[in-house]
């Protein structure tokens, strides 16, 4: 059975000391849940201190980004190689990276390859803008993002990937609308279809697909009830340890006992 994944994307919030306080408090709210993997993606600065503090049975760490070259003269960048032994996952292709830092399809593809090359697991974010949605282009956008990002991988590598479907129109920081679970189901079905067309249905069954976009303790159950939705990627609501703990405990009620 696939482990469900609940991921906190802290974005550019929580400095080293607030991250440490959060983790201490959060630890008391959440037991180790079988079948639910809790992942926290802090800022680069907080990764190293947190890696010494967290209970690794309870929390896995992720980076929010990394550069695709392993080392060299790339001022200001952090490589996947440098993250080895510190994190298990790296978020790649988040819409904020694509929009604000101009990451194109090929950059995201190279980051996914670099992630595997360094023994880490990508959480690949894909999703369409509001304008693309209104223009009926959701499937084309998802297809292009997915196919390019996976193009250098073996079927075995694709099997282990985590894909986060995050429609940009539903992300809280872009004044997100609350997405209806049935709209999300259609896109998740399409992602599964695309992967099975390319790599076979066995691989498609094993890929974990998350939903992200304004998920909170009230809405999480509706998304986790969807077929082939294996977890959630949470931004705003993960900044408060009590809210994030509530989300995890709700996820456990739905999925943990399966
Ligand atoms: P949100 O962010 O939960 O605040 O909408 C999700 C994300 O951007 O990953």
XYZ file of N, CA and C and ligand atoms in Angstrom:
783
model
N 0.837 -1.203 0.000
C 0.000 0.000 0.000
C 0.878 1.263 0.000
N 0.404 2.280 -0.740
C 1.185 3.513 -0.841
C 1.013 4.322 0.441
N 2.130 4.872 0.927
C 2.018 5.743 2.102
C 1.496 7.101 1.667
N 0.517 7.612 2.374
C 0.050 8.970 2.070
C 1.083 9.979 2.551
N 1.103 11.096 1.864
C 2.139 12.086 2.122
C 1.472 13.426 2.426
N 1.781 13.988 3.574
C 1.256 15.320 3.886
C 2.470 16.238 3.999
N 2.562 17.202 3.090
C 3.773 18.016 2.972
C 3.488 19.468 3.365
N 4.327 20.004 4.243
C 4.245 21.424 4.602
C 5.275 22.175 3.785
N 4.811 23.129 2.994
C 5.723 23.993 2.250
C 5.724 25.348 2.960
N 6.766 25.588 3.722
C 6.817 26.824 4.514
C 7.163 28.046 3.676
N 7.569 27.851 2.452
C 7.972 28.958 1.574
C 9.005 29.842 2.302
N 8.969 31.165 2.119
C 10.004 32.001 2.757
C 9.480 32.527 4.101
N 9.128 31.568 4.971
C 8.631 31.894 6.307
C 9.411 31.068 7.328
N 9.384 31.502 8.560
C 9.973 30.815 9.722
C 11.517 30.770 9.644
N 12.128 31.606 10.460
C 13.595 31.575 10.520
C 14.052 30.391 11.390
N 15.357 30.275 11.611
C 15.871 29.075 12.285
C 15.245 28.904 13.670
N 15.148 30.005 14.453
C 14.618 29.801 15.810
C 13.121 29.542 15.786
N 12.354 30.225 14.922
C 10.905 29.913 14.906
C 10.653 28.510 14.370
N 11.500 28.050 13.462
C 11.327 26.688 12.940
C 11.527 25.661 14.062
N 12.512 25.925 14.904
C 12.812 24.997 15.987
C 11.670 24.982 17.024
N 11.140 26.154 17.331
C 10.012 26.228 18.279
C 8.812 25.475 17.708
N 8.544 25.704 16.425
C 7.430 25.015 15.743
C 7.577 23.495 15.914
N 8.771 22.978 15.595
C 8.975 21.531 15.596
C 8.767 20.956 17.007
N 9.253 21.664 18.000
C 9.061 21.189 19.378
C 7.598 21.088 19.746
N 6.832 22.112 19.371
C 5.401 22.117 19.705
C 4.634 21.099 18.863
N 4.979 21.050 17.605
C 4.298 20.148 16.665
C 4.453 18.690 17.112
N 5.677 18.367 17.564
C 5.975 17.009 18.029
C 5.002 16.507 19.079
N 4.552 17.421 19.924
C 3.657 17.028 21.013
C 2.235 16.808 20.517
N 1.916 17.347 19.354
C 0.537 17.261 18.841
C 0.300 16.047 17.948
N 1.385 15.514 17.402
C 1.213 14.472 16.380
C 1.959 13.198 16.772
N 1.237 12.088 16.899
C 1.937 10.826 17.140
C 2.530 10.287 15.835
N 3.324 9.237 15.894
C 3.786 8.604 14.648
C 2.587 7.885 14.061
N 2.172 8.269 12.856
C 1.012 7.649 12.219
C 1.485 6.654 11.167
N 1.082 5.440 11.332
C 1.397 4.423 10.333
C 0.692 4.841 9.025
N 1.315 4.646 7.911
C 0.712 4.937 6.596
C 0.618 6.416 6.231
N 1.015 7.299 7.133
C 1.036 8.726 6.771
C 2.465 9.224 6.945
N 3.009 9.760 5.866
C 4.355 10.306 5.951
C 4.235 11.829 6.046
N 4.816 12.395 7.088
C 4.751 13.846 7.281
C 6.067 14.450 6.801
N 5.954 15.426 5.917
C 7.159 16.034 5.340
C 7.104 17.541 5.587
N 8.226 18.102 6.004
C 8.288 19.554 6.180
C 9.394 20.116 5.293
N 9.031 21.162 4.546
C 9.997 21.835 3.668
C 10.268 23.237 4.222
N 11.306 23.358 5.061
C 11.651 24.678 5.614
C 12.554 25.440 4.656
N 13.001 26.625 5.065
C 13.960 27.365 4.234
C 15.287 26.590 4.241
N 16.136 26.874 3.278
C 17.441 26.201 3.241
C 18.177 26.322 4.579
N 18.103 27.541 5.169
C 18.872 27.780 6.405
C 18.440 26.883 7.548
N 17.153 26.575 7.596
C 16.644 25.790 8.731
C 16.808 24.285 8.522
N 17.153 23.862 7.316
C 17.210 22.416 7.049
C 18.237 21.723 7.950
N 19.431 22.281 7.980
C 20.500 21.595 8.714
C 20.193 21.509 10.220
N 19.858 22.631 10.885
C 19.526 22.496 12.309
C 18.324 21.572 12.549
N 17.310 21.657 11.693
C 16.141 20.791 11.918
C 16.494 19.325 11.720
N 17.427 19.052 10.824
C 17.770 17.641 10.578
C 18.349 17.007 11.849
N 18.909 17.834 12.747
C 19.440 17.298 14.006
C 18.352 17.217 15.077
N 17.276 17.983 14.885
C 16.244 18.076 15.921
C 15.050 17.161 15.719
N 14.677 16.904 14.461
C 13.405 16.199 14.255
C 13.513 14.712 14.597
N 12.390 14.161 14.985
C 12.267 12.727 15.162
C 12.012 12.161 13.759
N 13.023 11.494 13.212
C 12.937 11.088 11.807
C 11.891 10.003 11.541
N 11.400 9.388 12.608
C 10.304 8.428 12.394
C 9.005 9.198 12.126
N 8.980 10.425 12.606
C 7.743 11.207 12.530
C 7.758 12.224 11.395
N 8.911 12.796 11.156
C 8.996 13.892 10.173
C 10.155 13.651 9.211
N 9.854 13.774 7.924
C 10.916 13.756 6.906
C 11.088 15.202 6.425
N 12.295 15.539 6.037
C 12.524 16.907 5.574
C 12.589 16.969 4.048
N 12.208 18.130 3.533
C 12.307 18.385 2.090
C 12.934 19.755 1.897
N 13.572 19.949 0.736
C 13.984 21.298 0.346
C 12.907 21.839 -0.594
N 12.848 23.155 -0.703
C 11.818 23.770 -1.555
C 12.295 23.967 -2.987
N 13.593 23.730 -3.191
C 14.190 24.000 -4.491
C 15.635 23.532 -4.426
N 16.302 23.413 -5.544
C 17.759 23.220 -5.608
C 18.169 23.466 -7.055
N 19.478 23.624 -7.255
C 19.980 23.880 -8.612
C 20.450 22.569 -9.235
N 20.312 22.474 -10.569
C 20.538 21.163 -11.201
C 22.008 20.785 -11.415
N 22.938 21.740 -11.314
C 24.356 21.367 -11.408
C 24.802 20.880 -10.025
N 25.717 19.920 -10.010
C 26.113 19.366 -8.710
C 27.049 20.289 -7.926
N 27.935 20.988 -8.647
C 28.755 22.026 -7.990
C 29.362 22.943 -9.046
N 29.884 24.073 -8.623
C 30.509 24.972 -9.588
C 30.280 26.425 -9.244
N 30.636 27.291 -10.193
C 30.544 28.729 -9.969
C 29.128 29.210 -10.292
N 28.216 29.000 -9.369
C 26.815 29.400 -9.548
C 26.383 30.153 -8.290
N 26.795 31.412 -8.234
C 26.618 32.225 -7.029
C 25.178 32.190 -6.515
N 25.069 31.896 -5.248
C 23.752 31.952 -4.603
C 22.949 30.676 -4.689
N 23.429 29.672 -5.406
C 22.640 28.449 -5.574
C 23.046 27.357 -4.580
N 22.135 26.416 -4.366
C 22.386 25.250 -3.515
C 22.082 24.020 -4.376
N 23.004 23.045 -4.393
C 22.797 21.894 -5.283
C 22.092 20.746 -4.566
N 21.548 19.840 -5.377
C 20.957 18.617 -4.826
C 22.022 17.816 -4.071
N 23.251 17.857 -4.593
C 24.344 17.133 -3.946
C 24.531 17.600 -2.501
N 24.393 18.917 -2.302
C 24.575 19.471 -0.945
C 23.444 19.070 -0.011
N 22.334 18.667 -0.584
C 21.165 18.325 0.242
C 21.107 16.846 0.622
N 21.963 16.071 -0.036
C 22.011 14.626 0.277
C 22.246 14.455 1.766
N 21.669 13.453 2.348
C 21.801 13.160 3.785
C 21.068 14.158 4.680
N 20.566 15.253 4.125
C 19.821 16.204 4.954
C 18.322 16.094 4.726
N 17.930 15.840 3.474
C 16.507 15.760 3.155
C 16.232 14.463 2.398
N 14.954 14.093 2.382
C 14.552 12.928 1.600
C 13.930 13.384 0.273
N 13.237 14.539 0.333
C 12.498 15.030 -0.833
C 12.983 16.424 -1.233
N 12.744 16.774 -2.507
C 12.923 18.165 -2.936
C 11.698 18.560 -3.766
N 11.103 19.697 -3.407
C 9.986 20.225 -4.201
C 10.587 20.839 -5.465
N 10.065 20.447 -6.601
C 10.601 20.951 -7.877
C 9.460 21.518 -8.720
N 9.716 22.678 -9.332
C 8.749 23.247 -10.272
C 7.527 23.857 -9.604
N 7.660 24.294 -8.361
C 6.526 24.972 -7.729
C 6.142 26.176 -8.596
N 4.861 26.493 -8.631
C 4.408 27.579 -9.526
C 5.095 28.907 -9.216
N 5.444 29.131 -7.945
C 6.152 30.385 -7.635
C 7.546 30.385 -8.268
N 8.197 29.233 -8.339
C 9.496 29.148 -9.030
C 9.301 29.388 -10.533
N 8.245 28.797 -11.068
C 8.021 28.950 -12.515
C 7.678 30.399 -12.843
N 6.828 31.031 -12.015
C 6.366 32.379 -12.337
C 7.372 33.459 -11.962
N 7.871 33.430 -10.732
C 8.728 34.527 -10.277
C 10.188 34.342 -10.669
N 10.619 33.095 -10.825
C 12.044 32.855 -11.107
C 12.251 32.257 -12.501
N 11.174 32.329 -13.283
C 11.229 31.991 -14.713
C 11.776 30.600 -14.990
N 11.425 29.644 -14.186
C 11.869 28.267 -14.462
C 11.010 27.705 -15.586
N 11.664 27.324 -16.670
C 10.893 26.790 -17.792
C 10.836 25.265 -17.716
N 10.165 24.670 -18.697
C 9.936 23.218 -18.663
C 11.255 22.445 -18.610
N 12.240 22.923 -19.365
C 13.519 22.199 -19.438
C 14.311 22.322 -18.131
N 14.230 23.480 -17.487
C 14.919 23.640 -16.196
C 14.324 22.667 -15.182
N 13.001 22.583 -15.177
C 12.337 21.677 -14.242
C 12.760 20.229 -14.544
N 12.811 19.876 -15.819
C 13.255 18.529 -16.215
C 14.672 18.253 -15.694
N 15.582 19.214 -15.857
C 16.964 19.008 -15.425
C 17.053 18.887 -13.902
N 16.186 19.606 -13.212
C 16.182 19.503 -11.748
C 15.670 18.131 -11.306
N 14.667 17.614 -12.007
C 14.152 16.284 -11.659
C 15.262 15.244 -11.854
N 16.001 15.348 -12.963
C 17.097 14.396 -13.209
C 18.174 14.524 -12.133
N 18.526 15.775 -11.783
C 19.573 15.991 -10.774
C 19.124 15.436 -9.420
N 17.870 15.529 -9.160
C 17.315 15.035 -7.900
C 17.548 13.520 -7.797
N 17.207 12.792 -8.857
C 17.438 11.337 -8.853
C 18.932 11.003 -8.825
N 19.693 11.767 -9.577
C 21.144 11.509 -9.642
C 21.758 11.554 -8.238
N 21.141 12.326 -7.370
C 21.657 12.486 -6.005
C 20.890 11.677 -4.973
N 20.089 10.752 -5.455
C 19.427 9.815 -4.537
C 18.270 10.416 -3.757
N 17.704 11.527 -4.244
C 16.577 12.164 -3.547
C 15.294 11.973 -4.364
N 14.173 12.180 -3.715
C 12.888 11.994 -4.410
C 12.255 13.347 -4.732
N 11.881 13.552 -6.001
C 11.249 14.823 -6.358
C 9.774 14.860 -5.967
N 9.347 16.031 -5.505
C 7.905 16.310 -5.415
C 7.678 17.312 -6.537
N 7.242 16.812 -7.677
C 7.124 17.636 -8.881
C 5.767 18.344 -8.891
N 5.815 19.684 -8.905
C 4.561 20.443 -8.910
C 4.162 20.796 -10.331
N 2.903 20.565 -10.633
C 2.371 20.959 -11.939
C 1.011 21.610 -11.720
N 0.627 22.460 -12.655
C -0.680 23.098 -12.493
C -0.848 24.249 -13.455
N -2.083 24.526 -13.795
C -2.391 25.564 -14.781
C -2.806 26.875 -14.113
N -2.644 27.975 -14.842
C -3.077 29.290 -14.340
C -4.589 29.419 -14.528
N -5.120 30.490 -13.951
C -6.552 30.749 -14.106
C -6.905 30.980 -15.585
N -6.055 31.770 -16.274
C -6.324 32.079 -17.686
C -6.310 30.796 -18.527
N -5.358 29.910 -18.237
C -5.276 28.648 -18.989
C -6.504 27.780 -18.720
N -6.957 27.830 -17.498
C -8.141 27.047 -17.143
C -9.363 27.563 -17.913
N -9.511 28.891 -17.893
C -10.675 29.488 -18.558
C -10.619 29.201 -20.063
N -9.403 29.200 -20.620
C -9.254 28.936 -22.059
C -9.365 27.448 -22.395
N -9.631 26.617 -21.413
C -9.787 25.179 -21.667
C -8.467 24.480 -21.953
N -7.364 25.033 -21.430
C -6.044 24.477 -21.762
C -5.433 23.618 -20.653
N -6.225 23.309 -19.650
C -5.668 22.585 -18.500
C -4.929 21.313 -18.928
N -5.574 20.492 -19.761
C -4.942 19.211 -20.116
C -3.645 19.415 -20.891
N -3.643 20.398 -21.786
C -2.417 20.638 -22.560
C -1.270 21.060 -21.641
N -1.589 21.958 -20.702
C -0.545 22.457 -19.798
C -0.009 21.307 -18.932
N -0.920 20.531 -18.380
C -0.512 19.407 -17.524
C 0.317 18.410 -18.343
N -0.135 18.130 -19.546
C 0.585 17.206 -20.423
C 2.010 17.705 -20.660
N 2.141 18.983 -21.052
C 3.464 19.513 -21.386
C 4.391 19.514 -20.166
N 3.860 19.938 -19.030
C 4.694 20.001 -17.818
C 5.142 18.596 -17.410
N 4.218 17.673 -17.486
C 4.500 16.305 -17.040
C 5.485 15.603 -17.977
N 5.173 15.657 -19.257
C 5.967 14.904 -20.231
C 7.407 15.423 -20.268
N 7.563 16.745 -20.221
C 8.923 17.287 -20.259
C 9.671 16.926 -18.978
N 9.012 17.086 -17.841
C 9.710 16.840 -16.563
C 10.173 15.392 -16.434
N 9.399 14.456 -17.007
C 9.736 13.039 -16.834
C 10.622 12.513 -17.957
N 10.906 13.352 -18.960
C 11.452 12.800 -20.200
C 12.826 12.135 -20.071
N 13.610 12.469 -19.056
C 14.923 11.818 -18.940
C 14.937 10.655 -17.947
N 13.768 10.261 -17.485
C 13.729 9.244 -16.419
C 13.432 7.850 -16.953
N 13.895 6.857 -16.216
C 13.514 5.481 -16.521
C 12.144 5.221 -15.870
N 11.492 4.154 -16.316
C 10.189 3.804 -15.733
C 10.345 3.561 -14.231
N 11.468 2.965 -13.860
C 11.729 2.685 -12.451
C 11.791 3.983 -11.632
N 12.402 5.006 -12.223
C 12.474 6.300 -11.530
C 11.090 6.949 -11.447
N 10.342 6.861 -12.554
C 9.006 7.471 -12.557
C 8.135 6.836 -11.465
N 8.282 5.542 -11.293
C 7.519 4.812 -10.275
C 7.624 5.462 -8.878
N 8.797 6.014 -8.577
C 9.014 6.551 -7.230
C 8.689 8.032 -7.077
N 8.289 8.677 -8.163
C 8.129 10.136 -8.086
C 6.846 10.514 -7.326
N 6.859 11.734 -6.788
C 5.640 12.290 -6.184
C 5.235 13.465 -7.065
N 3.975 13.488 -7.468
C 3.486 14.597 -8.296
C 2.460 15.379 -7.490
N 2.658 16.690 -7.416
C 1.675 17.517 -6.704
C 0.909 18.331 -7.735
N -0.391 18.046 -7.838
C -1.214 18.860 -8.728
C -1.662 20.089 -7.956
N -1.150 21.244 -8.387
C -1.471 22.501 -7.714
C -1.970 23.510 -8.738
N -3.287 23.561 -8.945
C -3.796 24.568 -9.878
C -3.487 25.959 -9.317
N -2.874 26.801 -10.128
C -2.388 28.088 -9.606
C -3.550 28.943 -9.108
N -4.703 28.802 -9.746
C -5.880 29.588 -9.348
C -6.405 29.184 -7.968
N -5.899 28.097 -7.424
C -6.394 27.642 -6.116
C -5.378 27.852 -4.992
N -4.201 28.402 -5.320
C -3.175 28.594 -4.288
C -3.480 29.868 -3.502
N -3.413 29.790 -2.186
C -3.901 30.897 -1.348
C -3.182 32.217 -1.614
N -1.885 32.150 -1.871
C -1.142 33.392 -2.062
C -1.452 34.064 -3.410
N -2.088 33.345 -4.312
C -2.546 33.966 -5.565
C -4.052 34.258 -5.451
N -4.495 34.579 -4.233
C -5.928 34.800 -3.952
C -6.775 33.621 -4.439
N -6.313 32.457 -4.045
C -6.900 31.232 -4.593
C -8.382 31.043 -4.320
N -9.047 30.471 -5.320
C -10.423 30.010 -5.114
C -10.320 28.637 -4.460
N -11.386 28.228 -3.803
C -11.354 26.880 -3.253
C -11.789 25.914 -4.359
N -10.893 24.991 -4.703
C -11.190 24.077 -5.812
C -12.179 23.011 -5.368
N -13.111 22.702 -6.260
C -14.074 21.641 -5.940
C -13.393 20.289 -6.131
N -13.547 19.382 -5.167
C -12.897 18.078 -5.312
C -13.188 17.397 -6.657
N -14.410 17.559 -7.196
C -14.686 16.878 -8.474
C -13.861 17.448 -9.631
N -13.522 18.752 -9.562
C -12.655 19.334 -10.606
C -11.242 18.764 -10.488
N -10.817 18.552 -9.252
C -9.478 18.008 -9.019
C -9.426 16.545 -9.474
N -10.516 15.827 -9.246
C -10.550 14.416 -9.659
C -10.287 14.271 -11.159
N -10.888 15.164 -11.947
C -10.714 15.066 -13.406
C -9.240 15.192 -13.798
N -8.529 16.094 -13.137
C -7.122 16.287 -13.504
C -6.267 15.135 -12.968
N -6.570 14.669 -11.769
C -5.821 13.515 -11.242
C -6.003 12.321 -12.182
N -7.234 12.109 -12.650
C -7.486 11.002 -13.592
C -6.635 11.179 -14.851
N -6.527 12.415 -15.301
C -5.749 12.690 -16.511
C -4.255 12.411 -16.285
N -3.769 12.766 -15.104
C -2.346 12.523 -14.789
C -2.080 11.006 -14.778
N -2.980 10.274 -14.142
C -2.814 8.812 -14.088
C -2.831 8.245 -15.510
N -3.760 8.756 -16.328
C -3.879 8.289 -17.711
C -2.587 8.560 -18.491
N -2.071 9.776 -18.346
C -0.840 10.138 -19.056
C 0.322 9.233 -18.663
N 0.456 8.987 -17.377
C 1.580 8.158 -16.926
C 1.395 6.721 -17.398
N 0.166 6.242 -17.382
C 0.004 4.848 -17.807
C 0.207 4.706 -19.311
N -0.153 5.735 -20.078
C 0.105 5.693 -21.526
C 1.601 5.565 -21.800
N 2.398 6.296 -21.024
C 3.837 6.345 -21.288
C 4.628 5.229 -20.617
N 4.227 4.876 -19.417
C 5.074 3.949 -18.633
C 4.332 2.689 -18.206
N 3.063 2.597 -18.563
C 2.294 1.405 -18.199
C 1.493 1.612 -16.921
N 0.434 0.814 -16.799
C -0.496 1.051 -15.681
C 0.117 0.691 -14.323
N 1.070 -0.244 -14.324
C 1.700 -0.630 -13.047
C 2.471 0.553 -12.453
N 3.209 1.250 -13.317
C 3.962 2.423 -12.863
C 2.974 3.496 -12.393
N 1.930 3.729 -13.196
C 0.945 4.779 -12.863
C 0.301 4.520 -11.503
N 0.081 3.249 -11.206
C -0.537 2.916 -9.909
C 0.362 3.276 -8.733
N 1.666 3.221 -8.964
C 2.593 3.428 -7.843
C 2.985 4.879 -7.600
N 2.841 5.701 -8.641
C 3.183 7.117 -8.478
C 2.234 7.731 -7.452
N 2.795 8.543 -6.559
C 1.915 9.199 -5.590
C 1.539 10.593 -6.099
N 0.252 10.871 -6.040
C -0.251 12.158 -6.527
C -0.871 12.916 -5.359
N -0.396 14.149 -5.173
C -0.907 14.983 -4.085
C -1.756 16.102 -4.666
N -2.613 16.650 -3.826
C -3.313 17.866 -4.220
C -2.777 19.019 -3.389
N -2.641 20.203 -3.986
C -2.233 21.398 -3.247
C -2.964 22.622 -3.733
N -3.368 23.468 -2.815
C -4.056 24.722 -3.150
C -5.080 25.021 -2.082
N -4.719 25.927 -1.136
C -5.627 26.363 -0.061
C -6.174 25.205 0.777
N -5.392 24.157 0.947
C -5.857 23.037 1.783
C -5.779 23.460 3.252
N -6.831 23.174 4.003
C -6.845 23.490 5.441
C -7.519 22.335 6.190
N -7.603 22.415 7.518
C -8.175 21.274 8.251
C -9.622 20.959 7.844
N -10.354 21.964 7.353
C -11.742 21.695 6.956
C -11.851 21.063 5.580
N -10.922 21.437 4.683
C -11.083 20.951 3.305
C -10.285 19.683 3.004
N -9.337 19.330 3.856
C -8.413 18.242 3.498
C -9.136 16.911 3.251
N -10.154 16.625 4.051
C -10.830 15.326 3.928
C -11.459 15.152 2.549
N -12.031 16.238 2.004
C -12.674 16.168 0.684
C -11.679 15.793 -0.408
N -10.470 16.296 -0.307
C -9.469 15.984 -1.336
C -8.901 14.575 -1.145
N -8.681 14.214 0.119
C -8.089 12.884 0.357
C -9.070 11.757 0.041
N -10.356 12.120 -0.053
C -11.338 11.090 -0.392
C -11.328 10.776 -1.891
N -10.622 11.590 -2.685
C -10.600 11.374 -4.141
C -9.800 10.124 -4.501
N -10.227 9.513 -5.589
C -9.510 8.325 -6.057
C -8.109 8.719 -6.542
N -7.109 7.968 -6.135
C -5.706 8.208 -6.508
C -5.119 9.506 -5.967
N -5.753 10.093 -4.971
C -5.143 11.254 -4.325
C -4.445 10.725 -3.073
N -3.123 10.830 -3.064
C -2.337 10.163 -2.017
C -1.777 11.137 -0.997
N -2.354 12.320 -0.930
C -1.884 13.259 0.078
C -2.080 14.692 -0.352
N -1.443 15.596 0.398
C -1.650 17.024 0.128
C -0.362 17.798 0.344
N -0.253 18.900 -0.388
C 0.866 19.840 -0.230
C 0.256 21.131 0.307
N 0.734 21.553 1.454
C 0.054 22.641 2.164
C 0.992 23.813 2.388
N 0.556 24.995 1.977
C 1.344 26.208 2.181
C 0.874 26.922 3.434
N 0.026 27.926 3.262
C -0.415 28.810 4.345
C -0.802 28.084 5.633
N -1.628 27.068 5.519
C -2.133 26.401 6.734
C -1.058 25.592 7.449
N 0.107 25.409 6.816
C 1.156 24.623 7.487
C 2.041 25.509 8.363
N 1.833 26.826 8.308
C 2.690 27.730 9.086
C 2.308 27.757 10.552
N 1.106 27.306 10.836
C 0.641 27.214 12.210
C 0.679 25.741 12.616
N 1.468 25.419 13.647
C 1.678 23.994 13.942
C 0.394 23.282 14.347
N -0.540 24.036 14.961
C -1.791 23.392 15.376
C -2.653 23.042 14.162
N -2.701 23.976 13.208
C -3.475 23.733 11.974
C -2.880 22.544 11.218
N -1.557 22.539 11.118
C -0.911 21.460 10.363
C -1.126 20.120 11.074
N -1.043 20.141 12.391
C -1.281 18.901 13.151
C -2.720 18.412 12.939
N -3.661 19.358 12.879
C -5.064 18.968 12.648
C -5.217 18.301 11.285
N -4.533 18.862 10.298
C -4.603 18.290 8.943
C -4.085 16.850 8.962
N -2.980 16.647 9.651
C -2.394 15.296 9.692
C -3.313 14.336 10.430
N -3.856 14.789 11.520
C -4.735 13.902 12.280
C -6.010 13.578 11.485
N -6.490 14.530 10.687
C -7.648 14.246 9.819
C -7.277 13.237 8.731
N -6.092 13.438 8.174
C -5.634 12.514 7.125
C -5.561 11.101 7.683
N -5.132 11.002 8.913
C -5.023 9.675 9.531
C -6.400 9.036 9.678
N -7.391 9.842 10.017
C -8.740 9.294 10.165
C -9.235 8.699 8.850
N -8.869 9.355 7.755
C -9.344 8.883 6.440
C -8.468 7.772 5.881
N -7.161 7.956 5.973
C -6.260 7.069 5.236
C -5.380 6.164 6.094
N -5.103 6.605 7.306
C -4.083 5.923 8.085
C -4.430 4.503 8.470
N -5.722 4.233 8.578
C -6.088 2.913 9.102
C -6.322 1.893 8.005
N -6.171 2.339 6.751
C -6.487 1.423 5.637
C -5.590 0.213 5.645
P -1.465 27.196 -0.095
O -0.110 26.913 -0.900
O -1.796 25.959 0.697
O -1.153 28.385 0.775
O -2.508 27.494 -1.120
C 0.124 25.695 -1.524
C 1.431 25.774 -2.277
O 1.726 26.837 -2.844
O 2.210 24.804 -2.299
